[in-house]
PDB file of C-alpha atoms in Angstrom:
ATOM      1  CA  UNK A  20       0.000   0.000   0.000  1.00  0.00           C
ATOM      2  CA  UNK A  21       1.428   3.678  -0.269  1.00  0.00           C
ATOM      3  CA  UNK A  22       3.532   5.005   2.166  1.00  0.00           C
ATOM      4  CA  UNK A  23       3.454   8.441   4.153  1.00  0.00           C
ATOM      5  CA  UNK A  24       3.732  11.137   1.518  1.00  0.00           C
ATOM      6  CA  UNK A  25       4.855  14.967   1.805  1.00  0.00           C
ATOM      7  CA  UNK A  26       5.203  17.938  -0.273  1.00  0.00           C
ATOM      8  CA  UNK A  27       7.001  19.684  -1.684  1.00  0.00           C
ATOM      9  CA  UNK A  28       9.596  17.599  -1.643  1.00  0.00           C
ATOM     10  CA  UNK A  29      11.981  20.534  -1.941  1.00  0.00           C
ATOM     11  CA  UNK A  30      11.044  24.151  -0.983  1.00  0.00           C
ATOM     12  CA  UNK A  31      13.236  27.390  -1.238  1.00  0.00           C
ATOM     13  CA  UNK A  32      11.761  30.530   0.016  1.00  0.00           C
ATOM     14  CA  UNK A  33      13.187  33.864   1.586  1.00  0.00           C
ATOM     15  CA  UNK A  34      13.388  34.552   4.680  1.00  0.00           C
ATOM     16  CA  UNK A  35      10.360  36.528   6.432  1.00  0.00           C
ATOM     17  CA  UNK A  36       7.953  34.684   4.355  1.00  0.00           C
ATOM     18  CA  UNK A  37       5.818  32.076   6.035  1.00  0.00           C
ATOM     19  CA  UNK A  38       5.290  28.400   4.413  1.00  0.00           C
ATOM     20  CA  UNK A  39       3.053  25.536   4.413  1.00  0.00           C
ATOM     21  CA  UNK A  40       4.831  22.071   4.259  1.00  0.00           C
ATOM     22  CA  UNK A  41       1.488  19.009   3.717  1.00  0.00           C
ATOM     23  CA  UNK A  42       1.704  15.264   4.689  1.00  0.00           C
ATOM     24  CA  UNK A  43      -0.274  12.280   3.501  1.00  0.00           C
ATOM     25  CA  UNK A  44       0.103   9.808   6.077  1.00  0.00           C
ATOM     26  CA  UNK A  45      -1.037   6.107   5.651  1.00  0.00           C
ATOM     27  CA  UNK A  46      -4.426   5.184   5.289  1.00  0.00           C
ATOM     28  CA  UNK A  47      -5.767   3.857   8.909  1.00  0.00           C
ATOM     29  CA  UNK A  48      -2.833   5.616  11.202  1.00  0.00           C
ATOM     30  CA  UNK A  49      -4.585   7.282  14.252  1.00  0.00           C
ATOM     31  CA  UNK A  50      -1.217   8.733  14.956  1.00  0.00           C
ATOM     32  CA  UNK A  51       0.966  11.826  13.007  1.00  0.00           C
ATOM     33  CA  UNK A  52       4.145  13.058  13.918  1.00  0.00           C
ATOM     34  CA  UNK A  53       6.505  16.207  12.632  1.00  0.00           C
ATOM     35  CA  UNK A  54      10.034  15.951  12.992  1.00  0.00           C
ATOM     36  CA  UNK A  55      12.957  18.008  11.880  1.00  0.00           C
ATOM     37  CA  UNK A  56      16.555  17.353  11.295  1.00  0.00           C
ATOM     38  CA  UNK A  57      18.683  20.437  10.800  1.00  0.00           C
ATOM     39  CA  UNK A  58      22.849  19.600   9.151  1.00  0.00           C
ATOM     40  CA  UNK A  59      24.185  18.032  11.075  1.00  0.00           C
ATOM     41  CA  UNK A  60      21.680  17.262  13.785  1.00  0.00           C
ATOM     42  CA  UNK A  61      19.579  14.408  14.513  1.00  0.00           C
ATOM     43  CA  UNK A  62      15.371  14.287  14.363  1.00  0.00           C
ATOM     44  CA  UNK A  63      14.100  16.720  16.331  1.00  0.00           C
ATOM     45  CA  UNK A  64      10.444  16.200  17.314  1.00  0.00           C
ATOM     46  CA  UNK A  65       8.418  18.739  16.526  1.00  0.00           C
ATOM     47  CA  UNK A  66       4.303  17.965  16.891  1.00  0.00           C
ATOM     48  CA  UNK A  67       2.150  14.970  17.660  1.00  0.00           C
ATOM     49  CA  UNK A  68      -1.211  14.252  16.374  1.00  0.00           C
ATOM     50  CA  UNK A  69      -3.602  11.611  18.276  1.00  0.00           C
ATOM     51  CA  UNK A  70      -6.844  10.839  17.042  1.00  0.00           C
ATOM     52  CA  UNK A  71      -8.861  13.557  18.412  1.00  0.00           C
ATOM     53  CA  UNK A  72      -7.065  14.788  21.317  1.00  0.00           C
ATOM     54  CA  UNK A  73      -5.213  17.469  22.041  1.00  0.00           C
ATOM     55  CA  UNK A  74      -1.928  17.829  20.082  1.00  0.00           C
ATOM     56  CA  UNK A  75       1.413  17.606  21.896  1.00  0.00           C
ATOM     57  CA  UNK A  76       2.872  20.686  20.605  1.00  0.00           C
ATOM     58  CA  UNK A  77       5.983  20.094  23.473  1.00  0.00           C
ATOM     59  CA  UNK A  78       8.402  20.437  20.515  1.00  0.00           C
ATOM     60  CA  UNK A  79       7.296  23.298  18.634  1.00  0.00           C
ATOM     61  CA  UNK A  80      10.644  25.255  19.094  1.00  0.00           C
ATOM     62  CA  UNK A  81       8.834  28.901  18.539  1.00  0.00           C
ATOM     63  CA  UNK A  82       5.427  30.542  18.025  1.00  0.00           C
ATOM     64  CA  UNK A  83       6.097  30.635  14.394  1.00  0.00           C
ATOM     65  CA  UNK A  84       5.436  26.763  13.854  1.00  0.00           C
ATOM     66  CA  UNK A  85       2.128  25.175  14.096  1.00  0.00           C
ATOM     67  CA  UNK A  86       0.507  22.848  12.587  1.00  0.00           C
ATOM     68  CA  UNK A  87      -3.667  21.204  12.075  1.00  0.00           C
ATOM     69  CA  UNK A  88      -4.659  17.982  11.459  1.00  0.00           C
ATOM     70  CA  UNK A  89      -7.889  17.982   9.357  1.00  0.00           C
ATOM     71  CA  UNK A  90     -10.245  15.297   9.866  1.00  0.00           C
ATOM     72  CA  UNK A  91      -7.761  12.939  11.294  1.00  0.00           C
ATOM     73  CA  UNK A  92      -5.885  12.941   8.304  1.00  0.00           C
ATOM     74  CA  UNK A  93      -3.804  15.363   6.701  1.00  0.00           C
ATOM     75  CA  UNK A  94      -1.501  17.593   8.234  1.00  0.00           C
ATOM     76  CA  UNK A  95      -0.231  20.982   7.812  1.00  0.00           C
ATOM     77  CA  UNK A  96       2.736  22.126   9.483  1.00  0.00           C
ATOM     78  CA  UNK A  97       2.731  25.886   8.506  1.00  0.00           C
ATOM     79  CA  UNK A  98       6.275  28.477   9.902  1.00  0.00           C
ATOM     80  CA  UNK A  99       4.860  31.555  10.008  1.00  0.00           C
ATOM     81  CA  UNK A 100       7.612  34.610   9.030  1.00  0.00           C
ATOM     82  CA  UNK A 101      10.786  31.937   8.079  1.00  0.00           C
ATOM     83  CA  UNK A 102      13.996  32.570   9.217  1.00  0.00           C
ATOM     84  CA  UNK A 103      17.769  30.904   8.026  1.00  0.00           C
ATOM     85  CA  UNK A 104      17.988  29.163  11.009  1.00  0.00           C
ATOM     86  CA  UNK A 105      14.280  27.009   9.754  1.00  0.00           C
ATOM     87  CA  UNK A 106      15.904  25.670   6.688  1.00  0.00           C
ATOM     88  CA  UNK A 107      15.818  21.777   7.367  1.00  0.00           C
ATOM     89  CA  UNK A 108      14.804  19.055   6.120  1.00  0.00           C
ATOM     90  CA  UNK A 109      11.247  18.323   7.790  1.00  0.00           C
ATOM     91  CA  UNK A 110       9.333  14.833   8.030  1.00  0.00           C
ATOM     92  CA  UNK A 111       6.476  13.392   8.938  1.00  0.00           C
ATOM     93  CA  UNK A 112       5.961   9.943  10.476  1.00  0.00           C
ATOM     94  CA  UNK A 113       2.522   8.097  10.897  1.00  0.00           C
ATOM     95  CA  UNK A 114       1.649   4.693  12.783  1.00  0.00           C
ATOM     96  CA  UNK A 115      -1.138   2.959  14.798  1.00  0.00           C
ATOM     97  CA  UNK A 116      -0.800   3.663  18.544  1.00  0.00           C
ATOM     98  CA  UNK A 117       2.397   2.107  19.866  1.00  0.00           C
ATOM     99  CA  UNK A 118       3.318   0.717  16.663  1.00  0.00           C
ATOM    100  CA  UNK A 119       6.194   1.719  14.796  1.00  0.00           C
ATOM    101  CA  UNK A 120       6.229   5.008  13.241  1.00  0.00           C
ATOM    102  CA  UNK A 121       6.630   5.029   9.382  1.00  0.00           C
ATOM    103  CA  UNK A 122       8.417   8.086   7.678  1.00  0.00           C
ATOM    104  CA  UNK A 123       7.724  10.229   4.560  1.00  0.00           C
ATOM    105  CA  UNK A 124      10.631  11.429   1.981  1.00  0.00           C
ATOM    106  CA  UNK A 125      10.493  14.503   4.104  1.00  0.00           C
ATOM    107  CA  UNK A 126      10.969  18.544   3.040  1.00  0.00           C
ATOM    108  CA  UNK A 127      13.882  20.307   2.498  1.00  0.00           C
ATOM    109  CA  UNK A 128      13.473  23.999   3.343  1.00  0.00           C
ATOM    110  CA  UNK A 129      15.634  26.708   2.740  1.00  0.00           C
ATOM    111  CA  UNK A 130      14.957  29.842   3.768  1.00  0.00           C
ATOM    112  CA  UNK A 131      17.714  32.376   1.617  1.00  0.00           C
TER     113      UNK A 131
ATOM    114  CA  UNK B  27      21.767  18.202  26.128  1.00  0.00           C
ATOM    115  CA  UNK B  28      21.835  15.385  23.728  1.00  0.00           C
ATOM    116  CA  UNK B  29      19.400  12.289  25.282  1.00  0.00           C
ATOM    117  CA  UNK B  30      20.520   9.922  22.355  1.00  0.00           C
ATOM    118  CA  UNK B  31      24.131  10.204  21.675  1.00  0.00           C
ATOM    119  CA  UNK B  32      25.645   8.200  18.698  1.00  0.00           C
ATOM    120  CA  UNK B  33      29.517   9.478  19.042  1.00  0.00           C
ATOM    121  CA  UNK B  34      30.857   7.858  15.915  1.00  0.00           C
ATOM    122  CA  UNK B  35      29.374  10.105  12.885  1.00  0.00           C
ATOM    123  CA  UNK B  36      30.998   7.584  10.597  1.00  0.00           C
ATOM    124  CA  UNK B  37      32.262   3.972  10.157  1.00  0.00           C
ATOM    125  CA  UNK B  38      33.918   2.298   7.311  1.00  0.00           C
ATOM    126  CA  UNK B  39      33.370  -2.070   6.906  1.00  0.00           C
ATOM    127  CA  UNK B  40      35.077  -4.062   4.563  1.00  0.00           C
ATOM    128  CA  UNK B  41      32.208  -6.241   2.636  1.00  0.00           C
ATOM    129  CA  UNK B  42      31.752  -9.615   4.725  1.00  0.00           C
ATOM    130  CA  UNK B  43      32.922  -8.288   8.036  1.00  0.00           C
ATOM    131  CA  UNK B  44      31.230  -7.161  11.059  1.00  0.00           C
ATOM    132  CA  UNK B  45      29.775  -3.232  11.238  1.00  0.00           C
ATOM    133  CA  UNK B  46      28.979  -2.298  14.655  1.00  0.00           C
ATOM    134  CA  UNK B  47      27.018   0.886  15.528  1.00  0.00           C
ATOM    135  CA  UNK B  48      26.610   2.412  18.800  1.00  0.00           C
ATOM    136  CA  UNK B  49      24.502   4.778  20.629  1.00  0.00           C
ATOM    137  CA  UNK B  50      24.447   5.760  24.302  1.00  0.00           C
ATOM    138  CA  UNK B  51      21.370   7.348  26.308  1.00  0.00           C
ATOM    139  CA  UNK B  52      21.048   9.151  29.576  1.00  0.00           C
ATOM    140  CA  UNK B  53      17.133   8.885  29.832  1.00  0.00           C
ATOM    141  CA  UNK B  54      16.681   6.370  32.273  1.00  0.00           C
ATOM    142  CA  UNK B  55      12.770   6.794  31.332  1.00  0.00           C
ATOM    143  CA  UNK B  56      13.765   5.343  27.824  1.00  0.00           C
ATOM    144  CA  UNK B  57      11.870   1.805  27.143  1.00  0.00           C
ATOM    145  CA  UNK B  58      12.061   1.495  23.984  1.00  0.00           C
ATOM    146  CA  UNK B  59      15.261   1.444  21.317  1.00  0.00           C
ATOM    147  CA  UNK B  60      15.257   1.343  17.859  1.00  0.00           C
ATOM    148  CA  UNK B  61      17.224   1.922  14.863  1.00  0.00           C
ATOM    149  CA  UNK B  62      16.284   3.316  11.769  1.00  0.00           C
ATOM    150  CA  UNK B  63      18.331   3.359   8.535  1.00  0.00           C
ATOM    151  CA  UNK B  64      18.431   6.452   6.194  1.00  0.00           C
ATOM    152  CA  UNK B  65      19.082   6.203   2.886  1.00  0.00           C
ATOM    153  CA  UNK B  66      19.687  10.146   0.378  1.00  0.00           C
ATOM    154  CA  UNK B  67      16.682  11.971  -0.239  1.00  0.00           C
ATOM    155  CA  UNK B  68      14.606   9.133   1.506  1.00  0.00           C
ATOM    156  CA  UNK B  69      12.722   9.173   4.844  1.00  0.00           C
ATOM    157  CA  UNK B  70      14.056   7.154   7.493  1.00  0.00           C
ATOM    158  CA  UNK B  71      13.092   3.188   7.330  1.00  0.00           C
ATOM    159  CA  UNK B  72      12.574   1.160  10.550  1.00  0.00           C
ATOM    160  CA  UNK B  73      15.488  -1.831  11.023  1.00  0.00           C
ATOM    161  CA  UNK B  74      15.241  -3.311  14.309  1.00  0.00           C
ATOM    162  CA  UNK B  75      13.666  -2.956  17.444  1.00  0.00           C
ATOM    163  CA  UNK B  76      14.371  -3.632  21.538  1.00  0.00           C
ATOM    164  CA  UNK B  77      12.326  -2.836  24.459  1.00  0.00           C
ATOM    165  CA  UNK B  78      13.884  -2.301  27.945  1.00  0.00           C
ATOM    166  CA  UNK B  79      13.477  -5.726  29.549  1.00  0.00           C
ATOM    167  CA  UNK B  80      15.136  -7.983  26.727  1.00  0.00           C
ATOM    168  CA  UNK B  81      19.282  -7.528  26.307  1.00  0.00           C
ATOM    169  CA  UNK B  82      19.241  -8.847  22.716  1.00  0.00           C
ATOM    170  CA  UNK B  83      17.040  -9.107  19.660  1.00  0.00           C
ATOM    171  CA  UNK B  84      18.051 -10.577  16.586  1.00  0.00           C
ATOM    172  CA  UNK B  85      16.489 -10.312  12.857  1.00  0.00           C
ATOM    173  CA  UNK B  86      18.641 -12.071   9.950  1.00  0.00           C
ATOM    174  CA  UNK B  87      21.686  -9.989   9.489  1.00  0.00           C
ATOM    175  CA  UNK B  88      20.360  -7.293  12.469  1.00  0.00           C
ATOM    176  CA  UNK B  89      21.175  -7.755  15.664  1.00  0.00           C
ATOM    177  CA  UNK B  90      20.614  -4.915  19.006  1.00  0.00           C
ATOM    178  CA  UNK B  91      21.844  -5.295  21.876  1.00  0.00           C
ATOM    179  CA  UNK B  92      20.755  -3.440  24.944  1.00  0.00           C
ATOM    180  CA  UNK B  93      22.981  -2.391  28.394  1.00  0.00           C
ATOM    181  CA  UNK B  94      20.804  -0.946  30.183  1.00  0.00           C
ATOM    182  CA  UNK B  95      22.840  -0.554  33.580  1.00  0.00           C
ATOM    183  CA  UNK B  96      25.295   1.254  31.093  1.00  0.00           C
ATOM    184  CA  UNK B  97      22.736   3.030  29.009  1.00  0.00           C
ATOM    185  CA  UNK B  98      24.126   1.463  25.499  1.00  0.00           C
ATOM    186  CA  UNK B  99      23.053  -0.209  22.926  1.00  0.00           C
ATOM    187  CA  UNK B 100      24.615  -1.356  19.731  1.00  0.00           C
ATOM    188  CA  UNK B 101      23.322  -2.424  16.363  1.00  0.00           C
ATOM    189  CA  UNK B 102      25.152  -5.419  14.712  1.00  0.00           C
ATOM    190  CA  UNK B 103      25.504  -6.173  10.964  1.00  0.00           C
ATOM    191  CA  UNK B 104      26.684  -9.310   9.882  1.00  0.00           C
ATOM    192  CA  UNK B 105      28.109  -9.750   7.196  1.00  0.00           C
ATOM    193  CA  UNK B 106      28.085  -6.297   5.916  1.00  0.00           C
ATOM    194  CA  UNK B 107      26.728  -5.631   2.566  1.00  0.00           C
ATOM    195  CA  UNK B 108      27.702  -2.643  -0.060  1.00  0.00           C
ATOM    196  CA  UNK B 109      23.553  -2.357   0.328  1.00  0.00           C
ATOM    197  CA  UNK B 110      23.847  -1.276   4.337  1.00  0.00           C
ATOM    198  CA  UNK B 111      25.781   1.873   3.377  1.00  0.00           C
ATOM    199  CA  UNK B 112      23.099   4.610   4.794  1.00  0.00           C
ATOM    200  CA  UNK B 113      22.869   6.631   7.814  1.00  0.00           C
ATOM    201  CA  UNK B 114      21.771   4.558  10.923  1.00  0.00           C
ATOM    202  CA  UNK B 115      20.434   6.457  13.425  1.00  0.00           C
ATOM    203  CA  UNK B 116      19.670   5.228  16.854  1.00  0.00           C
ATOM    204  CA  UNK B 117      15.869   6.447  18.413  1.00  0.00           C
ATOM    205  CA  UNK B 118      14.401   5.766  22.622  1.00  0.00           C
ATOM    206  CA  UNK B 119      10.942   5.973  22.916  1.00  0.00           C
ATOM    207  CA  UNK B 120       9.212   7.010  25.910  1.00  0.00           C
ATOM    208  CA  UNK B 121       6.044   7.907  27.185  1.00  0.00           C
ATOM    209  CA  UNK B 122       4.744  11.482  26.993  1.00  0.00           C
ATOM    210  CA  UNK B 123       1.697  12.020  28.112  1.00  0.00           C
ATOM    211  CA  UNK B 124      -1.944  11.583  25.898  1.00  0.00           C
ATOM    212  CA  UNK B 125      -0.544   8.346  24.245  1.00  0.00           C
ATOM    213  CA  UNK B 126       2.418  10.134  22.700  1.00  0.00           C
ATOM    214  CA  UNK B 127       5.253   7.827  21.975  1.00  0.00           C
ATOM    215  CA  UNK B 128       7.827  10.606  20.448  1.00  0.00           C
ATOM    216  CA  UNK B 129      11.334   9.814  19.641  1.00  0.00           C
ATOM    217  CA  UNK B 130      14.155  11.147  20.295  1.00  0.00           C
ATOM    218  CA  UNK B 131      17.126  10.413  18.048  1.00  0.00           C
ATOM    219  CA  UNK B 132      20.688  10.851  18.002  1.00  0.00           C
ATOM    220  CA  UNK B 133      22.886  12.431  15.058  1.00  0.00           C
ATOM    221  CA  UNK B 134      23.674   9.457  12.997  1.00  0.00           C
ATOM    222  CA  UNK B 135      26.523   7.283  12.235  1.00  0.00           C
ATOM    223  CA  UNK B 136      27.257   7.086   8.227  1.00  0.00           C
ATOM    224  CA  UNK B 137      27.995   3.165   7.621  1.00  0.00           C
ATOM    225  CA  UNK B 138      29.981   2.820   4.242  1.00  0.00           C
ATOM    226  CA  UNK B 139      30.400  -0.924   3.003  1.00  0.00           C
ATOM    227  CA  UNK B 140      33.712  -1.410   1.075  1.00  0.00           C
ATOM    228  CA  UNK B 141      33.633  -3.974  -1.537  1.00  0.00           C
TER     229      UNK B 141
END
């Protein structure tokens, strides 16, 4: 079956301006997850989507970021007024609660 | 301060030997290791898998090992294959609160497989 899907795969945009990164996750997961790995860096979690509760948003590392989850489904993880130090590559994961979490290709932002 | 710390950002294996990968934690709240494998311009693919009360756990080629009274794991690949060359990177899994099971991973080690 398909896999967790984002897009753009690649986005370049200048800095100040805000963006809107989508994922697709797999068809059935109850769970969504952001993450973000900067050069050099490891994952970073970002933003977790359950179902219908409350998102963890623990991870969000300013009031720039957020992100929805519409109708359990797809997500939109939007940075509001970009800055250099956003540019990243950013991915989404998916899985059934306390299963493993499948990945998507991921974004790569940069913000010039 | 890095929770997941994988200290080696790169290893070199001849094809047919042994490539061992290691990670260290300081979460003692951690119960749940796994390793994921990278490949360029891909998202990261689940390899293997250990939860905190088993020392060992073994899938073909894949083998983890967990210390937890020294808060280390390591990921085994035997025999190493020009196919393994990727970024591995090392993830704990805990509990967070409203059924969140977030990850936190460390930096990656880049495994290259000589042939």
């Amino acid at each position: 079956g398909a896999g967790v899907s984002q897009s753009p795969s690649n986005k370049v945009t200048e800095k100040g301006k805000d963006v809107e990164l989508r994922c697709d996750p797999i068809s059935g997961h109850t769970a969504l997850y952001w993450y973000r790995q900067s050069l050099g860096q490891g994952l970073e979690f970002l933003i977790y989507f359950q179902g219908n509760s409350a998102p963890d948003k623990s991870g969000l590392p300013s009031d720039r970021f957020s992100a929805e989850r519409t109708g359990g489904s797809v997500s939109t993880l939007t940075i509001q007024r970009t800055q250099q130090e956003d540019s990243a590559v950013y991915l989404c994961a998916s899985n059934r609660l306390m299963d493993t979490q499948y990945f998507g290709p991921g974004t790569r932002l940069t913000v010039l | 301060d890095q929770q997941v710390k994988q200290n080696s950002p790169s290893l070199s294996v001849q094809e047919g030997r042994i490539s061992i990968l290691n990670c260290d934690y300081t979460n003692s709240m951690f119960d749940y290791f796994l390793w994921y494998k990278k490949y360029p311009a891909e998202g990261p693919t689940f390899l293997i898998s250990i939860s905190s009360i088993k020392d060992k756990n073994e899938d073909g080629r894949f083998t983890v090992f967990l210390n937890k009274s020294a808060k280390h794991l390591s990921l085994h690949i035997v025999p190493s294959q020009p196919g393994d060359s990727a970024v591995y990177f090392c993830a704990a899994s805990s509990y967070s609160g409203a059924g969140s099971y977030q990850l936190t991973f460390g930096k990656g080690t880049k495994l290259s497989v000589i042939p």
